[in-house]
Amino acid sequence: KKFKINHFQKRPLIALKWAQSKYRYAGLRDQSIWFTNQYSRVKAHQLRGQFEGIMIGVNSVILDNPKLDNRLGIGPSPRKIIIDPRARVPVDSQMLSYGENTIVISKVRAKTTDSSRCKWIQISDDSWNWNTIFRRIFQEGITSVLVEGGPTLQTTIIKEGLWDEAHVLSSKHPLQHGIRAPKVEGRRLDHVTLADDEYYHIAKEEV
């Protein structure tokens, strides 16, 4: 499947990954929340080791300041990608401070950063769309991307029909307000119980 997407569509395979509460909420707009247990967190890191790139939006960088590495899994950490249209990423964020050659994709010119740790890719406002963004990532030699957040970014990718698979970690967390988790329709490839969490692997049905 990945070969077909790479060869014919000239883009990476796109996998979405999110955690959600019992009531299918993915978080609050101004607060970072842990939904899942330790087993799900290990599973999330194992997933990271299966992809060449890992993507989040700039809002998630500002709110959570993650490293997005694979310290709990096996295999190399994926190359980090930040979607940042207006260049709001903090220059001291962990994604720019740790690891090598993080990619920032923006509509505006680069901030002053350590060029050995950050590659800034500017896409003009006229050309700014998900097809262009994914093809530009593919040109960097990245053939698969795990999109970890946030839910608003993931939902826009779903609406564009550019997702290929989803990895969902569903918890018993009682949150029932805030930001709705993304929703996909597809074929279930796997289901694993992780103590009191549930993991689902869903593939988009090919048309």
PDB file of C-alpha atoms in Angstrom:
ATOM      1  CA  LYS A   1       0.000   0.000   0.000  1.00  0.00           C
ATOM      2  CA  LYS A   2       2.769   2.423   0.890  1.00  0.00           C
ATOM      3  CA  PHE A   3       4.570   1.697  -2.380  1.00  0.00           C
ATOM      4  CA  LYS A   4       1.434   2.480  -4.396  1.00  0.00           C
ATOM      5  CA  ILE A   5       0.882   5.770  -2.559  1.00  0.00           C
ATOM      6  CA  ASN A   6       4.550   6.773  -2.912  1.00  0.00           C
ATOM      7  CA  HIS A   7       4.775   5.772  -6.571  1.00  0.00           C
ATOM      8  CA  PHE A   8       1.463   6.987  -7.958  1.00  0.00           C
ATOM      9  CA  GLN A   9       0.506   9.886  -5.659  1.00  0.00           C
ATOM     10  CA  LYS A  10       4.053  11.102  -4.940  1.00  0.00           C
ATOM     11  CA  ARG A  11       3.328  11.577  -1.256  1.00  0.00           C
ATOM     12  CA  PRO A  12       3.985   9.692   1.987  1.00  0.00           C
ATOM     13  CA  LEU A  13       1.587   7.188   3.479  1.00  0.00           C
ATOM     14  CA  ILE A  14      -0.377   9.218   6.055  1.00  0.00           C
ATOM     15  CA  ALA A  15      -1.361   7.607   9.363  1.00  0.00           C
ATOM     16  CA  LEU A  16      -3.309   9.443  12.050  1.00  0.00           C
ATOM     17  CA  LYS A  17      -2.833   8.687  15.747  1.00  0.00           C
ATOM     18  CA  TRP A  18      -4.853  10.063  18.622  1.00  0.00           C
ATOM     19  CA  ALA A  19      -5.972   9.280  22.153  1.00  0.00           C
ATOM     20  CA  GLN A  20      -9.541   9.894  23.266  1.00  0.00           C
ATOM     21  CA  SER A  21     -11.727   9.813  26.344  1.00  0.00           C
ATOM     22  CA  LYS A  22     -14.582   7.409  27.014  1.00  0.00           C
ATOM     23  CA  TYR A  23     -16.890   9.973  25.384  1.00  0.00           C
ATOM     24  CA  ARG A  24     -14.643  10.504  22.316  1.00  0.00           C
ATOM     25  CA  TYR A  25     -13.137  13.852  23.296  1.00  0.00           C
ATOM     26  CA  ALA A  26      -9.505  14.483  22.449  1.00  0.00           C
ATOM     27  CA  GLY A  27      -8.660  17.306  24.851  1.00  0.00           C
ATOM     28  CA  LEU A  28      -9.159  20.898  25.921  1.00  0.00           C
ATOM     29  CA  ARG A  29      -8.047  23.953  23.981  1.00  0.00           C
ATOM     30  CA  ASP A  30      -5.797  25.409  26.678  1.00  0.00           C
ATOM     31  CA  GLN A  31      -4.799  22.409  28.786  1.00  0.00           C
ATOM     32  CA  SER A  32      -2.704  19.300  28.202  1.00  0.00           C
ATOM     33  CA  ILE A  33      -4.426  16.078  29.345  1.00  0.00           C
ATOM     34  CA  TRP A  34      -3.122  12.513  29.684  1.00  0.00           C
ATOM     35  CA  PHE A  35      -5.845  10.078  28.651  1.00  0.00           C
ATOM     36  CA  THR A  36      -4.094   6.734  28.399  1.00  0.00           C
ATOM     37  CA  ASN A  37      -2.244   4.320  30.652  1.00  0.00           C
ATOM     38  CA  GLN A  38       1.421   3.262  30.564  1.00  0.00           C
ATOM     39  CA  TYR A  39       0.751   0.363  28.182  1.00  0.00           C
ATOM     40  CA  SER A  40      -0.867   2.650  25.634  1.00  0.00           C
ATOM     41  CA  ARG A  41       2.068   5.050  25.910  1.00  0.00           C
ATOM     42  CA  VAL A  42       4.479   2.237  25.106  1.00  0.00           C
ATOM     43  CA  LYS A  43       2.261   1.279  22.170  1.00  0.00           C
ATOM     44  CA  ALA A  44       2.341   4.884  20.945  1.00  0.00           C
ATOM     45  CA  HIS A  45       6.146   4.874  21.007  1.00  0.00           C
ATOM     46  CA  GLN A  46       6.247   1.533  19.199  1.00  0.00           C
ATOM     47  CA  LEU A  47       4.122   3.094  16.465  1.00  0.00           C
ATOM     48  CA  ARG A  48       6.579   5.975  16.128  1.00  0.00           C
ATOM     49  CA  GLY A  49       9.322   3.491  15.320  1.00  0.00           C
ATOM     50  CA  GLN A  50       7.347   2.271  12.296  1.00  0.00           C
ATOM     51  CA  PHE A  51       7.252   5.644  10.512  1.00  0.00           C
ATOM     52  CA  GLU A  52       9.897   7.829   8.887  1.00  0.00           C
ATOM     53  CA  GLY A  53       8.242  11.113   9.868  1.00  0.00           C
ATOM     54  CA  ILE A  54       6.071  12.338  12.726  1.00  0.00           C
ATOM     55  CA  MET A  55       3.903  15.458  12.407  1.00  0.00           C
ATOM     56  CA  ILE A  56       2.085  17.823  14.729  1.00  0.00           C
ATOM     57  CA  GLY A  57       0.637  21.300  14.423  1.00  0.00           C
ATOM     58  CA  VAL A  58       2.225  24.324  16.052  1.00  0.00           C
ATOM     59  CA  ASN A  59      -0.598  24.609  18.614  1.00  0.00           C
ATOM     60  CA  SER A  60       0.402  21.206  20.006  1.00  0.00           C
ATOM     61  CA  VAL A  61       4.036  22.316  20.186  1.00  0.00           C
ATOM     62  CA  ILE A  62       3.070  25.444  22.143  1.00  0.00           C
ATOM     63  CA  LEU A  63       0.656  23.631  24.500  1.00  0.00           C
ATOM     64  CA  ASP A  64       2.520  20.356  25.127  1.00  0.00           C
ATOM     65  CA  ASN A  65       6.156  21.080  24.142  1.00  0.00           C
ATOM     66  CA  PRO A  66       6.766  17.398  23.261  1.00  0.00           C
ATOM     67  CA  LYS A  67       9.989  15.696  22.192  1.00  0.00           C
ATOM     68  CA  LEU A  68       8.149  13.236  19.903  1.00  0.00           C
ATOM     69  CA  ASP A  69      10.934  10.686  20.099  1.00  0.00           C
ATOM     70  CA  ASN A  70      10.811   6.905  20.405  1.00  0.00           C
ATOM     71  CA  ARG A  71      12.419   6.515  23.822  1.00  0.00           C
ATOM     72  CA  LEU A  72       9.977   3.773  24.966  1.00  0.00           C
ATOM     73  CA  GLY A  73       9.972   1.778  21.722  1.00  0.00           C
ATOM     74  CA  ILE A  74      12.334  -0.092  19.438  1.00  0.00           C
ATOM     75  CA  GLY A  75      13.905   1.474  16.394  1.00  0.00           C
ATOM     76  CA  PRO A  76      14.934   4.982  15.409  1.00  0.00           C
ATOM     77  CA  SER A  77      12.941   8.091  16.205  1.00  0.00           C
ATOM     78  CA  PRO A  78      11.092   9.482  13.157  1.00  0.00           C
ATOM     79  CA  ARG A  79      11.983  12.833  11.639  1.00  0.00           C
ATOM     80  CA  LYS A  80       9.910  15.578  13.266  1.00  0.00           C
ATOM     81  CA  ILE A  81       7.615  17.810  11.208  1.00  0.00           C
ATOM     82  CA  ILE A  82       5.808  20.924  12.480  1.00  0.00           C
ATOM     83  CA  ILE A  83       2.976  22.564  10.526  1.00  0.00           C
ATOM     84  CA  ASP A  84       3.345  26.235  11.412  1.00  0.00           C
ATOM     85  CA  PRO A  85       1.728  28.629   8.875  1.00  0.00           C
ATOM     86  CA  ARG A  86       2.533  31.844  10.770  1.00  0.00           C
ATOM     87  CA  ALA A  87       5.921  30.928  12.286  1.00  0.00           C
ATOM     88  CA  ARG A  88       4.785  30.742  15.917  1.00  0.00           C
ATOM     89  CA  VAL A  89       6.947  27.807  17.020  1.00  0.00           C
ATOM     90  CA  PRO A  90       9.101  28.756  20.032  1.00  0.00           C
ATOM     91  CA  VAL A  91      12.777  28.578  19.131  1.00  0.00           C
ATOM     92  CA  ASP A  92      13.495  26.931  22.505  1.00  0.00           C
ATOM     93  CA  SER A  93      10.870  24.180  22.069  1.00  0.00           C
ATOM     94  CA  GLN A  94      12.039  20.607  22.622  1.00  0.00           C
ATOM     95  CA  MET A  95      11.315  19.654  19.011  1.00  0.00           C
ATOM     96  CA  LEU A  96      13.852  22.229  17.855  1.00  0.00           C
ATOM     97  CA  SER A  97      16.290  21.688  20.723  1.00  0.00           C
ATOM     98  CA  TYR A  98      16.561  17.874  20.651  1.00  0.00           C
ATOM     99  CA  GLY A  99      17.172  15.583  17.708  1.00  0.00           C
ATOM    100  CA  GLU A 100      18.398  16.483  14.261  1.00  0.00           C
ATOM    101  CA  ASN A 101      16.906  18.306  11.303  1.00  0.00           C
ATOM    102  CA  THR A 102      13.328  18.933  12.414  1.00  0.00           C
ATOM    103  CA  ILE A 103      11.240  20.198   9.491  1.00  0.00           C
ATOM    104  CA  VAL A 104       9.095  23.307   9.952  1.00  0.00           C
ATOM    105  CA  ILE A 105       6.593  23.989   7.159  1.00  0.00           C
ATOM    106  CA  SER A 106       5.359  27.576   7.063  1.00  0.00           C
ATOM    107  CA  LYS A 107       3.931  30.299   4.853  1.00  0.00           C
ATOM    108  CA  VAL A 108       6.513  32.813   6.051  1.00  0.00           C
ATOM    109  CA  ARG A 109      10.277  33.122   6.128  1.00  0.00           C
ATOM    110  CA  ALA A 110      12.348  31.237   8.653  1.00  0.00           C
ATOM    111  CA  LYS A 111      12.943  32.334  12.191  1.00  0.00           C
ATOM    112  CA  THR A 112      16.524  32.431  13.439  1.00  0.00           C
ATOM    113  CA  THR A 113      17.206  28.821  14.448  1.00  0.00           C
ATOM    114  CA  ASP A 114      20.113  26.409  14.535  1.00  0.00           C
ATOM    115  CA  SER A 115      20.184  25.266  10.902  1.00  0.00           C
ATOM    116  CA  SER A 116      21.762  21.938  11.904  1.00  0.00           C
ATOM    117  CA  ARG A 117      18.632  21.079  13.882  1.00  0.00           C
ATOM    118  CA  CYS A 118      15.888  22.669  11.787  1.00  0.00           C
ATOM    119  CA  LYS A 119      14.998  22.764   8.103  1.00  0.00           C
ATOM    120  CA  TRP A 120      12.527  25.536   7.324  1.00  0.00           C
ATOM    121  CA  ILE A 121      10.344  24.957   4.253  1.00  0.00           C
ATOM    122  CA  GLN A 122       8.340  27.921   3.027  1.00  0.00           C
ATOM    123  CA  ILE A 123       5.220  27.346   0.920  1.00  0.00           C
ATOM    124  CA  SER A 124       3.455  30.389  -0.482  1.00  0.00           C
ATOM    125  CA  ASP A 125      -0.083  31.210   0.579  1.00  0.00           C
ATOM    126  CA  ASP A 126      -1.328  30.546  -2.972  1.00  0.00           C
ATOM    127  CA  SER A 127       0.136  27.028  -2.918  1.00  0.00           C
ATOM    128  CA  TRP A 128      -0.727  26.205   0.701  1.00  0.00           C
ATOM    129  CA  ASN A 129      -2.791  22.996   0.719  1.00  0.00           C
ATOM    130  CA  TRP A 130      -2.351  19.464   2.018  1.00  0.00           C
ATOM    131  CA  ASN A 131      -1.429  17.995  -1.360  1.00  0.00           C
ATOM    132  CA  THR A 132       1.438  20.463  -1.712  1.00  0.00           C
ATOM    133  CA  ILE A 133       2.550  19.976   1.898  1.00  0.00           C
ATOM    134  CA  PHE A 134       2.639  16.177   1.658  1.00  0.00           C
ATOM    135  CA  ARG A 135       4.408  16.190  -1.696  1.00  0.00           C
ATOM    136  CA  ARG A 136       7.013  18.564  -0.306  1.00  0.00           C
ATOM    137  CA  ILE A 137       7.574  16.207   2.628  1.00  0.00           C
ATOM    138  CA  PHE A 138       7.902  13.314   0.179  1.00  0.00           C
ATOM    139  CA  GLN A 139      10.607  15.272  -1.652  1.00  0.00           C
ATOM    140  CA  GLU A 140      12.587  15.156   1.602  1.00  0.00           C
ATOM    141  CA  GLY A 141      12.730  11.364   1.239  1.00  0.00           C
ATOM    142  CA  ILE A 142      10.052  10.668   3.863  1.00  0.00           C
ATOM    143  CA  THR A 143       7.751   7.862   2.670  1.00  0.00           C
ATOM    144  CA  SER A 144       5.482   7.504   5.727  1.00  0.00           C
ATOM    145  CA  VAL A 145       4.216  10.030   8.288  1.00  0.00           C
ATOM    146  CA  LEU A 146       2.464   9.545  11.627  1.00  0.00           C
ATOM    147  CA  VAL A 147       0.253  12.573  12.345  1.00  0.00           C
ATOM    148  CA  GLU A 148      -0.069  12.843  16.133  1.00  0.00           C
ATOM    149  CA  GLY A 149      -2.002  16.040  16.535  1.00  0.00           C
ATOM    150  CA  GLY A 150      -3.785  17.967  17.215  1.00  0.00           C
ATOM    151  CA  PRO A 151      -7.334  16.858  16.451  1.00  0.00           C
ATOM    152  CA  THR A 152      -8.148  19.979  14.430  1.00  0.00           C
ATOM    153  CA  LEU A 153      -5.202  19.338  12.108  1.00  0.00           C
ATOM    154  CA  GLN A 154      -6.133  15.658  11.819  1.00  0.00           C
ATOM    155  CA  THR A 155      -9.748  16.489  11.010  1.00  0.00           C
ATOM    156  CA  THR A 156      -8.714  18.750   8.138  1.00  0.00           C
ATOM    157  CA  ILE A 157      -6.636  15.905   6.682  1.00  0.00           C
ATOM    158  CA  ILE A 158      -9.627  13.557   6.999  1.00  0.00           C
ATOM    159  CA  LYS A 159     -11.890  16.053   5.236  1.00  0.00           C
ATOM    160  CA  GLU A 160      -9.381  16.273   2.387  1.00  0.00           C
ATOM    161  CA  GLY A 161      -9.460  12.482   2.067  1.00  0.00           C
ATOM    162  CA  LEU A 162      -5.677  12.266   2.417  1.00  0.00           C
ATOM    163  CA  TRP A 163      -5.439   9.869   5.349  1.00  0.00           C
ATOM    164  CA  ASP A 164      -4.579   6.201   4.759  1.00  0.00           C
ATOM    165  CA  GLU A 165      -4.846   4.627   8.199  1.00  0.00           C
ATOM    166  CA  ALA A 166      -5.649   5.555  11.797  1.00  0.00           C
ATOM    167  CA  HIS A 167      -4.339   4.367  15.154  1.00  0.00           C
ATOM    168  CA  VAL A 168      -6.771   5.127  17.979  1.00  0.00           C
ATOM    169  CA  LEU A 169      -6.099   4.728  21.707  1.00  0.00           C
ATOM    170  CA  SER A 170      -9.418   4.828  23.543  1.00  0.00           C
ATOM    171  CA  SER A 171      -9.378   5.274  27.316  1.00  0.00           C
ATOM    172  CA  LYS A 172     -11.840   5.295  30.198  1.00  0.00           C
ATOM    173  CA  HIS A 173     -11.040   8.952  30.959  1.00  0.00           C
ATOM    174  CA  PRO A 174     -14.334  10.724  31.832  1.00  0.00           C
ATOM    175  CA  LEU A 175     -13.779  13.937  29.823  1.00  0.00           C
ATOM    176  CA  GLN A 176     -17.032  14.790  28.019  1.00  0.00           C
ATOM    177  CA  HIS A 177     -16.424  18.340  26.820  1.00  0.00           C
ATOM    178  CA  GLY A 178     -13.770  20.206  24.891  1.00  0.00           C
ATOM    179  CA  ILE A 179     -12.359  19.207  21.503  1.00  0.00           C
ATOM    180  CA  ARG A 180     -14.028  16.294  19.772  1.00  0.00           C
ATOM    181  CA  ALA A 181     -11.778  13.441  18.677  1.00  0.00           C
ATOM    182  CA  PRO A 182     -11.473  12.902  14.930  1.00  0.00           C
ATOM    183  CA  LYS A 183     -13.772  10.346  13.338  1.00  0.00           C
ATOM    184  CA  VAL A 184     -12.936   7.998  10.482  1.00  0.00           C
ATOM    185  CA  GLU A 185     -14.783   5.282   8.609  1.00  0.00           C
ATOM    186  CA  GLY A 186     -12.787   2.314   7.424  1.00  0.00           C
ATOM    187  CA  ARG A 187     -11.809  -1.323   7.838  1.00  0.00           C
ATOM    188  CA  ARG A 188     -10.576  -2.478  11.227  1.00  0.00           C
ATOM    189  CA  LEU A 189      -7.197  -4.169  10.892  1.00  0.00           C
ATOM    190  CA  ASP A 190      -6.437  -4.744  14.555  1.00  0.00           C
ATOM    191  CA  HIS A 191      -7.908  -4.399  18.036  1.00  0.00           C
ATOM    192  CA  VAL A 192      -5.885  -4.887  21.214  1.00  0.00           C
ATOM    193  CA  THR A 193      -6.899  -4.468  24.863  1.00  0.00           C
ATOM    194  CA  LEU A 194      -4.219  -2.645  26.859  1.00  0.00           C
ATOM    195  CA  ALA A 195      -5.405  -3.079  30.467  1.00  0.00           C
ATOM    196  CA  ASP A 196      -8.289  -0.575  30.663  1.00  0.00           C
ATOM    197  CA  ASP A 197      -7.491   1.056  27.290  1.00  0.00           C
ATOM    198  CA  GLU A 198      -8.377  -0.144  23.801  1.00  0.00           C
ATOM    199  CA  TYR A 199      -6.214   0.166  20.676  1.00  0.00           C
ATOM    200  CA  TYR A 200      -7.756   0.179  17.182  1.00  0.00           C
ATOM    201  CA  HIS A 201      -5.959   0.130  13.840  1.00  0.00           C
ATOM    202  CA  ILE A 202      -8.234   1.271  11.002  1.00  0.00           C
ATOM    203  CA  ALA A 203      -7.486   1.398   7.289  1.00  0.00           C
ATOM    204  CA  LYS A 204      -9.199   3.704   4.850  1.00  0.00           C
ATOM    205  CA  GLU A 205     -11.271   1.772   2.345  1.00  0.00           C
ATOM    206  CA  GLU A 206      -9.738   2.043  -1.097  1.00  0.00           C
ATOM    207  CA  VAL A 207     -12.092   3.449  -3.731  1.00  0.00           C
TER     208      VAL A 207
END
